[in-house]
Amino acid sequence: MGAQEKSPSIANSMQRVKVYRLNDDGKWDDQGTGHVNVDYLERSEDLGLFVIDEEDNETLLLHRISSEDIYRKQEDTIISWRDPEYSTELALSFQETAGCSYIWDHICSVQRNMHFNTLNNETFQSINSELRELPAVELSTLPLILKTVVESGIADQMRLTELIVNDQDFFRKLMDLFRICEDLENIDGLHMIFKIVRGIILLNSQQIFEKMFRDELIMDIIGSLEYDPEVPNVQHHRDFLKEHVVFKEAIPIKDPVVLSKIHQTYRVGYLKDAILPRVLDEATIANLNSIIHSNNAAVVSLLKDDSTFIQELFSRLRSPTSSTESKKNLVFFLLEFCSLSKSLQMVQQLRLFRDLMNEGIFDIISDALQSEDKRLVLTGTDILILFLNQDPNLLRSYVVRQEGIPLLGLLVKGMITDFGDDMHCQFLEILRSLLDSYTLTGSQKDTIIEIFYEKHLGQLVDVITSSCPSEDVAQSVRESVVSGGGVENQNSVKPEILSNICELLCFCVLHHPYRIKCNFLLNNMIDKVLFLTQRREKYLVVAAVRFVRTILSRHDEPLINHIVKNNLLRPIVEAFVANGNRYNLLNSAILELFEYIRKENLKSLLKYLVDSFWDQLVKFENLASINALKVKYEQSLENCGTKNSANVLDPRKRIDERALEKEEEEYFNDSDEEDTASACVSQTHKAEAQPSLPNGGTANYPTLSPRSGGLVDYDDDEDDEDYRPPPKKQSEKSDGDEVVVESLKMKRKLGSKEKEPDSTKKQRLGKNFKSKDSVFAALCSTLSQAVLPSKKTASASA
């Protein structure tokens, strides 16, 4: 098609090249377009490559073929080399692979002859072959035609191709002869015609293909290929195409050109894939694919430009009088129509998809997703994926509209629905694309994420909790399995669905860390996801471990404190212990989680793990990761002990490091309250070391460990039944930033109190507190935040 428009000569098409030269910047400069030839150099017996400009017939390139191994063939259409005369890299980019192969074979032939010193005028044949004309197409000349087609060299093939293209009646006469042989049952003649047609196809000429695949010839061409002499039985390709292949028209196509292209495309594809798959080389297959691709582009282009066709298509889809079967076929047609649009250029594809959106294709897909026909639902998701691959903003702009909100709910519902195959993976892919924060912008981003988190996130987590047994049920299942009972899991949700939900949650943690943190903290969702560790499927337990590992990768202090406070690593440790010494994916995933905690020095988690679960983990101490975890823990205790010793024994030095103002320092040095502050500091030091505190301070942990040997040997406050601490001024769920704010507020209060006279100060203390113990407790609550905050709070206050 395209080649015919450019030149009537096949030689011109096959030898058309672009010349490139490598510049000093390492980039290829286009030197022009022309036609390449191999011929003798002027006044020499050497052969060279000539490239003549196609516009002004000037010489673009003149290169003497070298006997050295300097030539490289790349990607079937490029020949490159380093020219020794000009010390530069050159390349020829061919329009067709056949032309590249032709020139490459000539270069190789010339080099062989140069090596054996046999290069002369007789060994080289120019493009003008001795083949002058084709033999007459008659039954008696079939052997001569076959010899001409099959035994021709490359140069003769070029000439043969040109002769066949220029002969308007060659194929008509050959097919007439084929029908005569078939009527006479002349098997020898049919075998020869088969070989002739196959040889002509292997010439791989675009112009020959255009002649062979015309509507009036293609069925006879396919018929001639039924008589393969290497196959004992005659094939029946024509019967299959006529009787078994049914052309369905979901909507009548009135354009005869479109119908012709559609039929030709199917028949060429059948010839390529069913008739000659073992015979065709890569270059011929590529050329046939090019014909199919070009036909598809023509069909889509003609249909999309037909406004009446598109309007009739969507009016039938919306019509209440259209039958269910008719609408189903129309949706199937929509999928094929959108798939074929890949043959169009990118700008045309985008324009087509926008037109389809304006016509209301997403409303049609929403109806399809609610169908009970699984194939129709799958078709709807395929169309959505095509839109996402083309331009995701088209689907996102629809979802944020009022009429598009239900579509997001249908996608979530589809993800947790068992369709009996892998369709839920497609729903996962669509949701991830819609929620991709790196490509979302502006109000579109806020709206989609808000809808998902408010309406659908809890729905996904509820599927996990409802599909996992409670602790009591899980225990009874384990006991029954141990005793040989073999209790069967009655949960109806497929494990693959649970795995995909967990994968989507990991995606949300990475893309919407702040939004999902609120949901995790307020709704205790981490604990619910960890119900997966109670499942028997090991890969679901691994999915839960990967989920926690993803959370920890954010280094979010409130979430880490939430994990510690609620003892959320317990099910993971129990799964690790239950797995025993098996070396499997679960073992590796949990060990990697522990190793990450150690390498990232997540101190609160490190202390929580060892203090809470070392009795269970000690049996795995021979593993390098477990042993390293313990070593890191002990090193952390030693470092914390050193820091705490400096902080408690020399509080003024600590105050100097934080650069408190002079009046605040004088306030803390007040003779009436100095002893009280010192006593409360040590007590507050012990209180802040509780792992359940939200600030997650690790500098004070050693006082809780019996191995650490605390600086002051106080009894644990939790064991003192008479101990009544004052109410805390900050909530347990406050993060590190809130602790910093509290510390700054307290410093401002202390500064204002310093300006009051001592008598007023004592009088106010007397009014607010009625006992000496309550005075100590109040000061402890105040000074614990002002004097000894956690490490991060101290640095923020400074």
mmCIF file of N, CA, C and O in Angstrom, residues 381 385 414-417 419 421-432 496-497 499-500 503:
data_model
loop_
_atom_site.group_PDB
_atom_site.id
_atom_site.type_symbol
_atom_site.label_atom_id
_atom_site.label_comp_id
_atom_site.label_asym_id
_atom_site.label_seq_id
_atom_site.Cartn_x
_atom_site.Cartn_y
_atom_site.Cartn_z
ATOM 1 N N THR A 381 -14.021 -4.735 32.186
ATOM 2 C CA THR A 381 -12.716 -4.418 32.790
ATOM 3 C C THR A 381 -11.632 -4.288 31.721
ATOM 4 O O THR A 381 -10.733 -3.459 31.844
ATOM 5 N N ILE A 385 -9.176 -1.031 31.185
ATOM 6 C CA ILE A 385 -7.711 -1.122 31.155
ATOM 7 C C ILE A 385 -7.169 -0.480 29.876
ATOM 8 O O ILE A 385 -6.117 0.181 29.890
ATOM 9 N N GLY A 414 -16.097 -5.682 42.617
ATOM 10 C CA GLY A 414 -15.563 -6.694 41.715
ATOM 11 C C GLY A 414 -14.280 -7.307 42.231
ATOM 12 O O GLY A 414 -14.013 -8.490 42.005
ATOM 13 N N MET A 415 -13.493 -6.520 42.941
ATOM 14 C CA MET A 415 -12.220 -7.037 43.463
ATOM 15 C C MET A 415 -12.440 -8.100 44.526
ATOM 16 O O MET A 415 -11.627 -9.017 44.679
ATOM 17 N N ILE A 416 -13.526 -8.008 45.283
ATOM 18 C CA ILE A 416 -13.782 -8.959 46.374
ATOM 19 C C ILE A 416 -14.830 -9.994 45.991
ATOM 20 O O ILE A 416 -15.296 -10.748 46.841
ATOM 21 N N THR A 417 -15.189 -10.033 44.704
ATOM 22 C CA THR A 417 -16.160 -11.017 44.218
ATOM 23 C C THR A 417 -15.418 -12.166 43.557
ATOM 24 O O THR A 417 -14.470 -11.957 42.804
ATOM 25 N N PHE A 419 -15.043 -14.610 40.834
ATOM 26 C CA PHE A 419 -15.507 -14.872 39.478
ATOM 27 C C PHE A 419 -14.994 -16.210 38.948
ATOM 28 O O PHE A 419 -15.218 -16.545 37.792
ATOM 29 N N ASP A 421 -11.962 -17.045 38.318
ATOM 30 C CA ASP A 421 -10.703 -16.939 37.575
ATOM 31 C C ASP A 421 -9.928 -15.741 38.112
ATOM 32 O O ASP A 421 -10.131 -15.324 39.252
ATOM 33 N N ASP A 422 -9.041 -15.194 37.309
ATOM 34 C CA ASP A 422 -8.157 -14.130 37.778
ATOM 35 C C ASP A 422 -8.697 -12.739 37.480
ATOM 36 O O ASP A 422 -7.942 -11.776 37.389
ATOM 37 N N MET A 423 -10.007 -12.607 37.351
ATOM 38 C CA MET A 423 -10.561 -11.304 37.012
ATOM 39 C C MET A 423 -10.334 -10.276 38.109
ATOM 40 O O MET A 423 -10.205 -9.078 37.838
ATOM 41 N N HIS A 424 -10.280 -10.722 39.396
ATOM 42 C CA HIS A 424 -10.089 -9.750 40.470
ATOM 43 C C HIS A 424 -8.730 -9.068 40.366
ATOM 44 O O HIS A 424 -8.536 -7.986 40.899
ATOM 45 N N CYS A 425 -7.775 -9.701 39.682
ATOM 46 C CA CYS A 425 -6.483 -9.045 39.463
ATOM 47 C C CYS A 425 -6.643 -7.818 38.557
ATOM 48 O O CYS A 425 -5.945 -6.826 38.724
ATOM 49 N N GLN A 426 -7.574 -7.899 37.616
ATOM 50 C CA GLN A 426 -7.814 -6.747 36.750
ATOM 51 C C GLN A 426 -8.441 -5.599 37.536
ATOM 52 O O GLN A 426 -8.103 -4.438 37.332
ATOM 53 N N PHE A 427 -9.347 -5.933 38.449
ATOM 54 C CA PHE A 427 -9.925 -4.890 39.293
ATOM 55 C C PHE A 427 -8.843 -4.230 40.143
ATOM 56 O O PHE A 427 -8.844 -3.010 40.341
ATOM 57 N N LEU A 428 -7.923 -5.036 40.663
ATOM 58 C CA LEU A 428 -6.812 -4.487 41.448
ATOM 59 C C LEU A 428 -5.989 -3.525 40.614
ATOM 60 O O LEU A 428 -5.628 -2.435 41.076
ATOM 61 N N GLU A 429 -5.700 -3.890 39.373
ATOM 62 C CA GLU A 429 -4.885 -3.043 38.511
ATOM 63 C C GLU A 429 -5.588 -1.713 38.223
ATOM 64 O O GLU A 429 -4.968 -0.647 38.228
ATOM 65 N N ILE A 430 -6.895 -1.771 38.006
ATOM 66 C CA ILE A 430 -7.649 -0.545 37.722
ATOM 67 C C ILE A 430 -7.661 0.362 38.950
ATOM 68 O O ILE A 430 -7.445 1.581 38.846
ATOM 69 N N LEU A 431 -7.894 -0.213 40.132
ATOM 70 C CA LEU A 431 -7.937 0.596 41.359
ATOM 71 C C LEU A 431 -6.582 1.232 41.640
ATOM 72 O O LEU A 431 -6.501 2.399 42.050
ATOM 73 N N ARG A 432 -5.523 0.484 41.432
ATOM 74 C CA ARG A 432 -4.197 1.061 41.673
ATOM 75 C C ARG A 432 -3.916 2.228 40.741
ATOM 76 O O ARG A 432 -3.318 3.222 41.144
ATOM 77 N N GLU A 496 -6.846 -15.817 46.983
ATOM 78 C CA GLU A 496 -6.282 -14.855 46.029
ATOM 79 C C GLU A 496 -6.876 -13.466 46.216
ATOM 80 O O GLU A 496 -6.184 -12.450 46.039
ATOM 81 N N ILE A 497 -8.153 -13.410 46.584
ATOM 82 C CA ILE A 497 -8.790 -12.119 46.827
ATOM 83 C C ILE A 497 -8.180 -11.443 48.042
ATOM 84 O O ILE A 497 -7.894 -10.240 48.034
ATOM 85 N N SER A 499 -5.203 -11.894 49.203
ATOM 86 C CA SER A 499 -3.844 -11.471 48.845
ATOM 87 C C SER A 499 -3.864 -10.154 48.079
ATOM 88 O O SER A 499 -3.034 -9.267 48.319
ATOM 89 N N ASN A 500 -4.820 -10.006 47.175
ATOM 90 C CA ASN A 500 -4.911 -8.764 46.405
ATOM 91 C C ASN A 500 -5.334 -7.588 47.270
ATOM 92 O O ASN A 500 -4.890 -6.456 47.057
ATOM 93 N N GLU A 503 -2.296 -6.499 49.014
ATOM 94 C CA GLU A 503 -1.404 -5.792 48.091
ATOM 95 C C GLU A 503 -1.883 -4.360 47.858
ATOM 96 O O GLU A 503 -1.080 -3.436 47.787
#
